[in-house]
């Protein structure tokens, strides 16, 4: 869907490239997360994808077409790409409604279509249109502003979204809620998303695919599981940091470790001691610790399909560690 082929960006007068021969692909309908330290080129890559910057060398393709050939007119390209800029960037002297309606107004949609779309979008990102439409950005909390930023980028229903640290400026609890809501929304919307973060945990949670960058160079790319189980070098190992096992258990579904048991202990039939087969194994572990139990039942809907044991989790972690 989006392909970068040996893309380099050297800003005028710079000694080192901001982006240095970077190649990767973003699959349609996936979230690809760019992660890396400040100044490693994340924003520059987003800005080259929607042609706010031109690469010094290399090519970018969207749906198989080279953007600089197909979209002679960069404005046209940007209508197909929603952009949540770093630091939200709401226009301070415009209301929430006017901010969200920015692109539809540029596209000259009729006023009533704009109004209903704005209300629909605010609802979609968990805000009450009645309450918030006429407020100004300074009257909103950080979390609300970030939701409005996401609504604005979704306004014209673009197939592609570029999101530059969209949940950066909020506290960890609000951030987690925004992440969960966005993942739920994405299941319906199935946009192709480039998502920037500093935070490896956010990358692991949000990404179908992760691209790790340092000083303009691509260090490693792969699924969160590939990154966690086979870090390419010490830089990636340091980035992953502590609690690698916990992170993996968050990515592994109960269905992968469940063992059918002919006769499950009666305690497992209660809902409190069960997880769903699509739940992360991490949840099973939390229940074991809370209930002081060494097995947790696994349900598929209402049906009890088996159990996960403490021993099975330990075996799984040992096998992963042996691989690294
Ligand atoms: N317009 C510009 N002119 C000159 N240099 C620039 C310009 N934009 C970015 N740079 C430089 O390019 C490099 C990459 O910047 P970029 O903004 O892409 O980093 P980033 O990974 O997004 O960082 P952060 O996490 O702090 O947002 C930096 O060294 C930066 O100083
Ligand atoms: Mg940036």
PDB file of C-alpha atoms in Angstrom, residues 4-313:
ATOM      1  CA  UNK A   4       9.401   3.559   0.751  1.00  0.00           C
ATOM      2  CA  UNK A   5      12.275   2.600  -1.504  1.00  0.00           C
ATOM      3  CA  UNK A   6      15.711   3.783  -0.395  1.00  0.00           C
ATOM      4  CA  UNK A   7      14.330   7.133   0.689  1.00  0.00           C
ATOM      5  CA  UNK A   8      16.855   9.759   1.772  1.00  0.00           C
ATOM      6  CA  UNK A   9      16.284  13.305   2.990  1.00  0.00           C
ATOM      7  CA  UNK A  10      19.130  15.748   3.414  1.00  0.00           C
ATOM      8  CA  UNK A  11      17.972  19.168   4.595  1.00  0.00           C
ATOM      9  CA  UNK A  12      19.803  22.126   3.040  1.00  0.00           C
ATOM     10  CA  UNK A  13      23.024  22.792   4.916  1.00  0.00           C
ATOM     11  CA  UNK A  14      22.775  19.623   7.048  1.00  0.00           C
ATOM     12  CA  UNK A  15      25.882  17.486   7.396  1.00  0.00           C
ATOM     13  CA  UNK A  16      24.048  14.230   8.030  1.00  0.00           C
ATOM     14  CA  UNK A  17      20.896  12.973   6.296  1.00  0.00           C
ATOM     15  CA  UNK A  18      17.727  13.268   8.440  1.00  0.00           C
ATOM     16  CA  UNK A  19      16.532  10.078   6.730  1.00  0.00           C
ATOM     17  CA  UNK A  20      19.106   7.741   5.281  1.00  0.00           C
ATOM     18  CA  UNK A  21      18.187   5.151   2.603  1.00  0.00           C
ATOM     19  CA  UNK A  22      15.104   3.904   4.404  1.00  0.00           C
ATOM     20  CA  UNK A  23      12.991   1.145   2.810  1.00  0.00           C
ATOM     21  CA  UNK A  24       9.866  -0.538   4.175  1.00  0.00           C
ATOM     22  CA  UNK A  25       6.243  -1.213   3.308  1.00  0.00           C
ATOM     23  CA  UNK A  26       2.984  -0.552   5.082  1.00  0.00           C
ATOM     24  CA  UNK A  27       0.313  -3.151   4.318  1.00  0.00           C
ATOM     25  CA  UNK A  28      -3.209  -1.953   3.529  1.00  0.00           C
ATOM     26  CA  UNK A  29      -5.407  -1.815   6.622  1.00  0.00           C
ATOM     27  CA  UNK A  30      -2.447  -2.150   9.007  1.00  0.00           C
ATOM     28  CA  UNK A  31      -0.974   0.113  11.646  1.00  0.00           C
ATOM     29  CA  UNK A  32       2.745   0.618  11.088  1.00  0.00           C
ATOM     30  CA  UNK A  33       4.465   2.279  14.035  1.00  0.00           C
ATOM     31  CA  UNK A  34       7.698   4.285  13.711  1.00  0.00           C
ATOM     32  CA  UNK A  35       9.631   4.354  16.936  1.00  0.00           C
ATOM     33  CA  UNK A  36      12.985   5.840  17.865  1.00  0.00           C
ATOM     34  CA  UNK A  37      14.683   8.638  19.774  1.00  0.00           C
ATOM     35  CA  UNK A  38      14.079  12.337  19.196  1.00  0.00           C
ATOM     36  CA  UNK A  39      15.512  13.555  15.900  1.00  0.00           C
ATOM     37  CA  UNK A  40      15.715  10.099  14.280  1.00  0.00           C
ATOM     38  CA  UNK A  41      13.555  11.208  11.330  1.00  0.00           C
ATOM     39  CA  UNK A  42      10.037  10.013  12.224  1.00  0.00           C
ATOM     40  CA  UNK A  43       8.219  13.261  11.449  1.00  0.00           C
ATOM     41  CA  UNK A  44      10.308  13.807   8.319  1.00  0.00           C
ATOM     42  CA  UNK A  45       9.188  10.401   6.988  1.00  0.00           C
ATOM     43  CA  UNK A  46       5.507  11.279   7.560  1.00  0.00           C
ATOM     44  CA  UNK A  47       5.998  14.656   5.887  1.00  0.00           C
ATOM     45  CA  UNK A  48       7.571  12.992   2.851  1.00  0.00           C
ATOM     46  CA  UNK A  49       4.654  10.555   2.552  1.00  0.00           C
ATOM     47  CA  UNK A  50       2.189  13.439   2.146  1.00  0.00           C
ATOM     48  CA  UNK A  51       4.689  15.581   0.261  1.00  0.00           C
ATOM     49  CA  UNK A  52       5.127  18.373   2.751  1.00  0.00           C
ATOM     50  CA  UNK A  53       8.779  17.488   2.108  1.00  0.00           C
ATOM     51  CA  UNK A  54      10.296  15.942  -1.016  1.00  0.00           C
ATOM     52  CA  UNK A  55      12.863  13.146  -0.665  1.00  0.00           C
ATOM     53  CA  UNK A  56      16.392  14.067  -1.750  1.00  0.00           C
ATOM     54  CA  UNK A  57      16.696  10.573  -3.178  1.00  0.00           C
ATOM     55  CA  UNK A  58      14.636   7.394  -3.463  1.00  0.00           C
ATOM     56  CA  UNK A  59      10.922   6.926  -4.117  1.00  0.00           C
ATOM     57  CA  UNK A  60       7.636   6.647  -2.282  1.00  0.00           C
ATOM     58  CA  UNK A  61       4.752   4.643  -3.756  1.00  0.00           C
ATOM     59  CA  UNK A  62       1.115   4.635  -2.688  1.00  0.00           C
ATOM     60  CA  UNK A  63      -1.072   1.885  -4.129  1.00  0.00           C
ATOM     61  CA  UNK A  64       1.709   1.023  -6.565  1.00  0.00           C
ATOM     62  CA  UNK A  65       2.015   4.519  -7.978  1.00  0.00           C
ATOM     63  CA  UNK A  66       4.981   6.769  -7.448  1.00  0.00           C
ATOM     64  CA  UNK A  67       3.563   9.757  -5.582  1.00  0.00           C
ATOM     65  CA  UNK A  68       5.611  12.301  -7.441  1.00  0.00           C
ATOM     66  CA  UNK A  69       4.282  11.013 -10.805  1.00  0.00           C
ATOM     67  CA  UNK A  70       0.659  10.443  -9.948  1.00  0.00           C
ATOM     68  CA  UNK A  71       0.050  13.371  -7.688  1.00  0.00           C
ATOM     69  CA  UNK A  72       1.528  16.302  -9.532  1.00  0.00           C
ATOM     70  CA  UNK A  73      -0.806  18.223  -7.325  1.00  0.00           C
ATOM     71  CA  UNK A  74       0.205  17.575  -3.736  1.00  0.00           C
ATOM     72  CA  UNK A  75      -3.071  19.067  -2.407  1.00  0.00           C
ATOM     73  CA  UNK A  76      -5.000  16.296  -4.087  1.00  0.00           C
ATOM     74  CA  UNK A  77      -2.767  13.701  -2.436  1.00  0.00           C
ATOM     75  CA  UNK A  78      -3.289  15.241   1.000  1.00  0.00           C
ATOM     76  CA  UNK A  79      -7.048  14.848   0.733  1.00  0.00           C
ATOM     77  CA  UNK A  80      -6.531  11.097   0.724  1.00  0.00           C
ATOM     78  CA  UNK A  81      -4.295  11.280   3.757  1.00  0.00           C
ATOM     79  CA  UNK A  82      -5.481  12.319   7.215  1.00  0.00           C
ATOM     80  CA  UNK A  83      -2.707  13.906   9.272  1.00  0.00           C
ATOM     81  CA  UNK A  84      -2.642  14.186  13.046  1.00  0.00           C
ATOM     82  CA  UNK A  85       0.314  16.506  13.544  1.00  0.00           C
ATOM     83  CA  UNK A  86       2.676  16.412  16.499  1.00  0.00           C
ATOM     84  CA  UNK A  87       1.376  18.606  19.395  1.00  0.00           C
ATOM     85  CA  UNK A  88      -2.182  18.295  18.012  1.00  0.00           C
ATOM     86  CA  UNK A  89      -2.087  21.665  16.219  1.00  0.00           C
ATOM     87  CA  UNK A  90      -5.715  22.697  16.687  1.00  0.00           C
ATOM     88  CA  UNK A  91      -6.372  26.207  15.413  1.00  0.00           C
ATOM     89  CA  UNK A  92      -6.756  28.238  18.631  1.00  0.00           C
ATOM     90  CA  UNK A  93      -9.249  30.821  17.349  1.00  0.00           C
ATOM     91  CA  UNK A  94     -11.600  28.273  15.855  1.00  0.00           C
ATOM     92  CA  UNK A  95     -14.182  26.179  17.666  1.00  0.00           C
ATOM     93  CA  UNK A  96     -13.984  22.392  17.859  1.00  0.00           C
ATOM     94  CA  UNK A  97     -16.587  22.214  15.101  1.00  0.00           C
ATOM     95  CA  UNK A  98     -14.588  24.530  12.833  1.00  0.00           C
ATOM     96  CA  UNK A  99     -11.386  22.633  13.541  1.00  0.00           C
ATOM     97  CA  UNK A 100     -12.890  19.256  12.679  1.00  0.00           C
ATOM     98  CA  UNK A 101     -14.561  20.731   9.592  1.00  0.00           C
ATOM     99  CA  UNK A 102     -11.278  22.069   8.206  1.00  0.00           C
ATOM    100  CA  UNK A 103     -10.859  19.617   5.317  1.00  0.00           C
ATOM    101  CA  UNK A 104     -14.586  19.258   4.470  1.00  0.00           C
ATOM    102  CA  UNK A 105     -14.704  23.080   4.196  1.00  0.00           C
ATOM    103  CA  UNK A 106     -11.707  23.034   1.859  1.00  0.00           C
ATOM    104  CA  UNK A 107     -13.536  20.396  -0.173  1.00  0.00           C
ATOM    105  CA  UNK A 108     -16.583  22.698  -0.206  1.00  0.00           C
ATOM    106  CA  UNK A 109     -19.022  20.177   1.220  1.00  0.00           C
ATOM    107  CA  UNK A 110     -22.528  21.588   1.798  1.00  0.00           C
ATOM    108  CA  UNK A 111     -22.994  23.039   5.305  1.00  0.00           C
ATOM    109  CA  UNK A 112     -25.519  20.478   6.531  1.00  0.00           C
ATOM    110  CA  UNK A 113     -23.299  17.574   5.402  1.00  0.00           C
ATOM    111  CA  UNK A 114     -20.376  19.149   7.271  1.00  0.00           C
ATOM    112  CA  UNK A 115     -22.435  19.617  10.424  1.00  0.00           C
ATOM    113  CA  UNK A 116     -23.644  16.023  10.515  1.00  0.00           C
ATOM    114  CA  UNK A 117     -20.176  14.661   9.706  1.00  0.00           C
ATOM    115  CA  UNK A 118     -18.614  16.687  12.537  1.00  0.00           C
ATOM    116  CA  UNK A 119     -21.199  15.381  15.012  1.00  0.00           C
ATOM    117  CA  UNK A 120     -20.643  11.816  13.802  1.00  0.00           C
ATOM    118  CA  UNK A 121     -16.854  12.140  14.148  1.00  0.00           C
ATOM    119  CA  UNK A 122     -16.950  13.670  17.612  1.00  0.00           C
ATOM    120  CA  UNK A 123     -19.160  10.835  18.749  1.00  0.00           C
ATOM    121  CA  UNK A 124     -16.829   8.321  17.114  1.00  0.00           C
ATOM    122  CA  UNK A 125     -13.878   9.583  19.171  1.00  0.00           C
ATOM    123  CA  UNK A 126     -15.908   9.572  22.377  1.00  0.00           C
ATOM    124  CA  UNK A 127     -16.908  13.239  22.688  1.00  0.00           C
ATOM    125  CA  UNK A 128     -20.382  14.705  23.112  1.00  0.00           C
ATOM    126  CA  UNK A 129     -21.022  16.952  20.080  1.00  0.00           C
ATOM    127  CA  UNK A 130     -23.689  19.022  21.892  1.00  0.00           C
ATOM    128  CA  UNK A 131     -21.350  19.803  24.709  1.00  0.00           C
ATOM    129  CA  UNK A 132     -18.139  20.372  22.840  1.00  0.00           C
ATOM    130  CA  UNK A 133     -18.748  21.635  19.286  1.00  0.00           C
ATOM    131  CA  UNK A 134     -18.748  25.296  20.229  1.00  0.00           C
ATOM    132  CA  UNK A 135     -15.835  25.210  22.634  1.00  0.00           C
ATOM    133  CA  UNK A 136     -12.391  26.542  21.804  1.00  0.00           C
ATOM    134  CA  UNK A 137      -9.234  24.431  22.176  1.00  0.00           C
ATOM    135  CA  UNK A 138      -8.133  26.268  25.354  1.00  0.00           C
ATOM    136  CA  UNK A 139     -11.347  25.066  27.036  1.00  0.00           C
ATOM    137  CA  UNK A 140     -10.472  21.393  26.510  1.00  0.00           C
ATOM    138  CA  UNK A 141      -8.352  18.931  28.470  1.00  0.00           C
ATOM    139  CA  UNK A 142      -5.266  17.431  26.795  1.00  0.00           C
ATOM    140  CA  UNK A 143      -7.096  14.148  26.151  1.00  0.00           C
ATOM    141  CA  UNK A 144     -10.053  15.967  24.561  1.00  0.00           C
ATOM    142  CA  UNK A 145      -7.719  17.949  22.301  1.00  0.00           C
ATOM    143  CA  UNK A 146      -6.080  14.758  21.131  1.00  0.00           C
ATOM    144  CA  UNK A 147      -9.475  13.234  20.351  1.00  0.00           C
ATOM    145  CA  UNK A 148     -10.438  16.353  18.362  1.00  0.00           C
ATOM    146  CA  UNK A 149      -7.135  16.054  16.468  1.00  0.00           C
ATOM    147  CA  UNK A 150      -7.980  12.461  15.531  1.00  0.00           C
ATOM    148  CA  UNK A 151     -11.544  13.456  14.534  1.00  0.00           C
ATOM    149  CA  UNK A 152     -10.174  16.220  12.311  1.00  0.00           C
ATOM    150  CA  UNK A 153      -7.810  13.821  10.533  1.00  0.00           C
ATOM    151  CA  UNK A 154     -10.682  11.376   9.930  1.00  0.00           C
ATOM    152  CA  UNK A 155     -13.031  14.074   8.609  1.00  0.00           C
ATOM    153  CA  UNK A 156     -12.944  13.357   4.887  1.00  0.00           C
ATOM    154  CA  UNK A 157     -12.688   9.585   5.522  1.00  0.00           C
ATOM    155  CA  UNK A 158      -9.191   9.271   4.021  1.00  0.00           C
ATOM    156  CA  UNK A 159      -7.919   5.724   3.394  1.00  0.00           C
ATOM    157  CA  UNK A 160      -4.530   6.654   4.873  1.00  0.00           C
ATOM    158  CA  UNK A 161      -3.785   8.241   8.240  1.00  0.00           C
ATOM    159  CA  UNK A 162      -0.494   9.716   9.382  1.00  0.00           C
ATOM    160  CA  UNK A 163      -0.485  10.110  13.162  1.00  0.00           C
ATOM    161  CA  UNK A 164       2.480  11.888  14.748  1.00  0.00           C
ATOM    162  CA  UNK A 165       2.522  11.067  18.471  1.00  0.00           C
ATOM    163  CA  UNK A 166      -1.260  11.427  18.545  1.00  0.00           C
ATOM    164  CA  UNK A 167      -1.506  10.478  22.225  1.00  0.00           C
ATOM    165  CA  UNK A 168       1.739  12.111  23.304  1.00  0.00           C
ATOM    166  CA  UNK A 169       0.701  14.958  25.553  1.00  0.00           C
ATOM    167  CA  UNK A 170      -1.549  13.192  28.070  1.00  0.00           C
ATOM    168  CA  UNK A 171      -1.052  11.290  31.297  1.00  0.00           C
ATOM    169  CA  UNK A 172      -0.547   7.500  31.129  1.00  0.00           C
ATOM    170  CA  UNK A 173      -4.114   6.582  32.137  1.00  0.00           C
ATOM    171  CA  UNK A 174      -5.812   8.814  29.571  1.00  0.00           C
ATOM    172  CA  UNK A 175      -3.264   7.654  27.052  1.00  0.00           C
ATOM    173  CA  UNK A 176      -4.133   4.028  27.596  1.00  0.00           C
ATOM    174  CA  UNK A 177      -7.824   4.790  27.206  1.00  0.00           C
ATOM    175  CA  UNK A 178      -7.193   6.691  23.947  1.00  0.00           C
ATOM    176  CA  UNK A 179      -5.099   3.774  22.649  1.00  0.00           C
ATOM    177  CA  UNK A 180      -7.809   1.223  23.482  1.00  0.00           C
ATOM    178  CA  UNK A 181     -10.526   3.324  21.896  1.00  0.00           C
ATOM    179  CA  UNK A 182      -8.485   3.934  18.808  1.00  0.00           C
ATOM    180  CA  UNK A 183      -7.734   0.226  18.369  1.00  0.00           C
ATOM    181  CA  UNK A 184     -11.452  -0.509  18.669  1.00  0.00           C
ATOM    182  CA  UNK A 185     -12.241   2.186  16.095  1.00  0.00           C
ATOM    183  CA  UNK A 186      -9.552   0.890  13.736  1.00  0.00           C
ATOM    184  CA  UNK A 187     -11.168  -2.573  13.727  1.00  0.00           C
ATOM    185  CA  UNK A 188     -14.130  -0.968  11.955  1.00  0.00           C
ATOM    186  CA  UNK A 189     -12.333   1.688   9.930  1.00  0.00           C
ATOM    187  CA  UNK A 190      -9.418  -0.472   8.696  1.00  0.00           C
ATOM    188  CA  UNK A 191      -7.362   2.551   7.658  1.00  0.00           C
ATOM    189  CA  UNK A 192      -3.768   2.232   6.549  1.00  0.00           C
ATOM    190  CA  UNK A 193      -1.946   4.017   9.338  1.00  0.00           C
ATOM    191  CA  UNK A 194       1.557   5.333   9.936  1.00  0.00           C
ATOM    192  CA  UNK A 195       1.802   6.010  13.654  1.00  0.00           C
ATOM    193  CA  UNK A 196       4.747   7.737  15.334  1.00  0.00           C
ATOM    194  CA  UNK A 197       5.745   7.300  18.952  1.00  0.00           C
ATOM    195  CA  UNK A 198       8.737   7.590  21.282  1.00  0.00           C
ATOM    196  CA  UNK A 199       7.350   4.811  23.401  1.00  0.00           C
ATOM    197  CA  UNK A 200       8.194   1.190  22.600  1.00  0.00           C
ATOM    198  CA  UNK A 201       5.293  -0.049  24.730  1.00  0.00           C
ATOM    199  CA  UNK A 202       2.869   2.029  22.692  1.00  0.00           C
ATOM    200  CA  UNK A 203       4.509   0.673  19.523  1.00  0.00           C
ATOM    201  CA  UNK A 204       4.079  -2.931  20.689  1.00  0.00           C
ATOM    202  CA  UNK A 205       0.470  -2.328  21.619  1.00  0.00           C
ATOM    203  CA  UNK A 206      -0.640  -0.356  18.566  1.00  0.00           C
ATOM    204  CA  UNK A 207       1.527  -1.800  15.798  1.00  0.00           C
ATOM    205  CA  UNK A 208       0.816  -4.605  13.351  1.00  0.00           C
ATOM    206  CA  UNK A 209       4.297  -3.738  12.180  1.00  0.00           C
ATOM    207  CA  UNK A 210       7.068  -1.749  13.851  1.00  0.00           C
ATOM    208  CA  UNK A 211       9.836   0.251  12.173  1.00  0.00           C
ATOM    209  CA  UNK A 212      12.714   1.118  14.510  1.00  0.00           C
ATOM    210  CA  UNK A 213      14.815   4.123  13.538  1.00  0.00           C
ATOM    211  CA  UNK A 214      17.947   5.755  14.916  1.00  0.00           C
ATOM    212  CA  UNK A 215      19.736   8.771  13.453  1.00  0.00           C
ATOM    213  CA  UNK A 216      17.798   8.517  10.185  1.00  0.00           C
ATOM    214  CA  UNK A 217      18.583   4.843   9.630  1.00  0.00           C
ATOM    215  CA  UNK A 218      16.207   1.914   9.759  1.00  0.00           C
ATOM    216  CA  UNK A 219      17.558  -0.414  12.439  1.00  0.00           C
ATOM    217  CA  UNK A 220      14.937  -3.175  12.353  1.00  0.00           C
ATOM    218  CA  UNK A 221      11.393  -3.746  11.201  1.00  0.00           C
ATOM    219  CA  UNK A 222       8.964  -6.545  11.869  1.00  0.00           C
ATOM    220  CA  UNK A 223       5.914  -7.548  13.875  1.00  0.00           C
ATOM    221  CA  UNK A 224       5.937  -6.713  17.589  1.00  0.00           C
ATOM    222  CA  UNK A 225       6.541 -10.398  18.280  1.00  0.00           C
ATOM    223  CA  UNK A 226       9.513 -10.506  15.903  1.00  0.00           C
ATOM    224  CA  UNK A 227      11.016  -7.421  17.512  1.00  0.00           C
ATOM    225  CA  UNK A 228      10.544  -8.812  21.027  1.00  0.00           C
ATOM    226  CA  UNK A 229      11.798 -12.317  20.304  1.00  0.00           C
ATOM    227  CA  UNK A 230      14.610 -11.455  17.899  1.00  0.00           C
ATOM    228  CA  UNK A 231      15.960  -7.950  18.557  1.00  0.00           C
ATOM    229  CA  UNK A 232      18.496  -7.121  15.830  1.00  0.00           C
ATOM    230  CA  UNK A 233      21.125  -5.567  18.109  1.00  0.00           C
ATOM    231  CA  UNK A 234      21.844  -3.992  21.482  1.00  0.00           C
ATOM    232  CA  UNK A 235      20.113  -0.765  20.495  1.00  0.00           C
ATOM    233  CA  UNK A 236      16.831  -2.640  19.988  1.00  0.00           C
ATOM    234  CA  UNK A 237      17.386  -4.668  23.170  1.00  0.00           C
ATOM    235  CA  UNK A 238      17.850  -1.440  25.141  1.00  0.00           C
ATOM    236  CA  UNK A 239      14.774   0.069  23.517  1.00  0.00           C
ATOM    237  CA  UNK A 240      12.660  -2.939  24.510  1.00  0.00           C
ATOM    238  CA  UNK A 241      14.040  -2.587  27.999  1.00  0.00           C
ATOM    239  CA  UNK A 242      12.654  -4.406  30.999  1.00  0.00           C
ATOM    240  CA  UNK A 243       9.757  -6.813  31.202  1.00  0.00           C
ATOM    241  CA  UNK A 244      10.085  -8.307  27.759  1.00  0.00           C
ATOM    242  CA  UNK A 245       8.246 -11.422  28.958  1.00  0.00           C
ATOM    243  CA  UNK A 246       5.265  -9.426  30.194  1.00  0.00           C
ATOM    244  CA  UNK A 247       5.104  -7.617  26.863  1.00  0.00           C
ATOM    245  CA  UNK A 248       5.051 -10.942  25.043  1.00  0.00           C
ATOM    246  CA  UNK A 249       2.305 -12.294  27.252  1.00  0.00           C
ATOM    247  CA  UNK A 250       0.266  -9.227  26.305  1.00  0.00           C
ATOM    248  CA  UNK A 251       0.671 -10.156  22.641  1.00  0.00           C
ATOM    249  CA  UNK A 252      -0.093 -13.850  23.003  1.00  0.00           C
ATOM    250  CA  UNK A 253      -3.717 -14.937  23.043  1.00  0.00           C
ATOM    251  CA  UNK A 254      -5.051 -17.441  25.558  1.00  0.00           C
ATOM    252  CA  UNK A 255      -6.048 -19.671  22.602  1.00  0.00           C
ATOM    253  CA  UNK A 256      -2.335 -20.262  21.897  1.00  0.00           C
ATOM    254  CA  UNK A 257      -1.581 -21.749  25.317  1.00  0.00           C
ATOM    255  CA  UNK A 258      -4.889 -23.390  26.218  1.00  0.00           C
ATOM    256  CA  UNK A 259      -4.848 -27.114  26.969  1.00  0.00           C
ATOM    257  CA  UNK A 260      -8.082 -29.038  26.759  1.00  0.00           C
ATOM    258  CA  UNK A 261      -8.878 -30.683  30.048  1.00  0.00           C
ATOM    259  CA  UNK A 262     -11.340 -33.492  30.293  1.00  0.00           C
ATOM    260  CA  UNK A 263     -12.352 -32.508  33.770  1.00  0.00           C
ATOM    261  CA  UNK A 264     -11.767 -28.962  34.860  1.00  0.00           C
ATOM    262  CA  UNK A 265     -11.894 -28.190  38.572  1.00  0.00           C
ATOM    263  CA  UNK A 266     -15.323 -26.830  39.530  1.00  0.00           C
ATOM    264  CA  UNK A 267     -13.871 -23.432  40.493  1.00  0.00           C
ATOM    265  CA  UNK A 268     -13.085 -22.842  36.828  1.00  0.00           C
ATOM    266  CA  UNK A 269     -16.697 -22.783  35.832  1.00  0.00           C
ATOM    267  CA  UNK A 270     -17.165 -19.418  37.549  1.00  0.00           C
ATOM    268  CA  UNK A 271     -16.632 -16.402  35.300  1.00  0.00           C
ATOM    269  CA  UNK A 272     -14.130 -14.787  37.656  1.00  0.00           C
ATOM    270  CA  UNK A 273     -11.568 -17.520  37.024  1.00  0.00           C
ATOM    271  CA  UNK A 274     -11.902 -17.589  33.269  1.00  0.00           C
ATOM    272  CA  UNK A 275     -10.541 -15.667  30.337  1.00  0.00           C
ATOM    273  CA  UNK A 276     -11.791 -15.586  26.778  1.00  0.00           C
ATOM    274  CA  UNK A 277      -9.702 -17.389  24.155  1.00  0.00           C
ATOM    275  CA  UNK A 278      -8.985 -14.044  22.446  1.00  0.00           C
ATOM    276  CA  UNK A 279      -7.783 -12.415  25.679  1.00  0.00           C
ATOM    277  CA  UNK A 280      -4.044 -11.890  26.209  1.00  0.00           C
ATOM    278  CA  UNK A 281      -2.281 -14.540  28.284  1.00  0.00           C
ATOM    279  CA  UNK A 282      -1.249 -11.628  30.506  1.00  0.00           C
ATOM    280  CA  UNK A 283      -4.850 -11.475  31.737  1.00  0.00           C
ATOM    281  CA  UNK A 284      -4.789 -15.170  32.678  1.00  0.00           C
ATOM    282  CA  UNK A 285      -1.600 -14.522  34.634  1.00  0.00           C
ATOM    283  CA  UNK A 286      -3.169 -11.594  36.486  1.00  0.00           C
ATOM    284  CA  UNK A 287      -6.134 -13.751  37.485  1.00  0.00           C
ATOM    285  CA  UNK A 288      -3.806 -16.509  38.716  1.00  0.00           C
ATOM    286  CA  UNK A 289      -1.975 -14.032  40.926  1.00  0.00           C
ATOM    287  CA  UNK A 290      -5.158 -12.441  42.228  1.00  0.00           C
ATOM    288  CA  UNK A 291      -6.988 -15.685  42.909  1.00  0.00           C
ATOM    289  CA  UNK A 292      -3.866 -17.486  44.079  1.00  0.00           C
ATOM    290  CA  UNK A 293      -4.648 -20.261  41.627  1.00  0.00           C
ATOM    291  CA  UNK A 294      -2.385 -22.123  39.216  1.00  0.00           C
ATOM    292  CA  UNK A 295      -4.926 -22.649  36.464  1.00  0.00           C
ATOM    293  CA  UNK A 296      -7.406 -20.395  34.713  1.00  0.00           C
ATOM    294  CA  UNK A 297     -10.264 -21.573  32.524  1.00  0.00           C
ATOM    295  CA  UNK A 298     -10.499 -20.485  28.902  1.00  0.00           C
ATOM    296  CA  UNK A 299     -13.854 -19.809  27.274  1.00  0.00           C
ATOM    297  CA  UNK A 300     -14.841 -19.349  23.697  1.00  0.00           C
ATOM    298  CA  UNK A 301     -17.974 -17.257  24.137  1.00  0.00           C
ATOM    299  CA  UNK A 302     -19.931 -19.203  26.740  1.00  0.00           C
ATOM    300  CA  UNK A 303     -18.257 -22.521  26.127  1.00  0.00           C
ATOM    301  CA  UNK A 304     -15.424 -23.611  28.416  1.00  0.00           C
ATOM    302  CA  UNK A 305     -12.760 -25.009  26.057  1.00  0.00           C
ATOM    303  CA  UNK A 306      -9.929 -25.826  28.477  1.00  0.00           C
ATOM    304  CA  UNK A 307      -7.455 -24.190  30.799  1.00  0.00           C
ATOM    305  CA  UNK A 308      -4.093 -22.454  30.968  1.00  0.00           C
ATOM    306  CA  UNK A 309      -1.724 -23.579  33.688  1.00  0.00           C
ATOM    307  CA  UNK A 310       1.050 -21.680  35.441  1.00  0.00           C
ATOM    308  CA  UNK A 311       3.412 -24.390  34.188  1.00  0.00           C
ATOM    309  CA  UNK A 312       2.365 -23.808  30.567  1.00  0.00           C
ATOM    310  CA  UNK A 313       3.108 -20.085  30.888  1.00  0.00           C
TER     311      UNK A 313
END
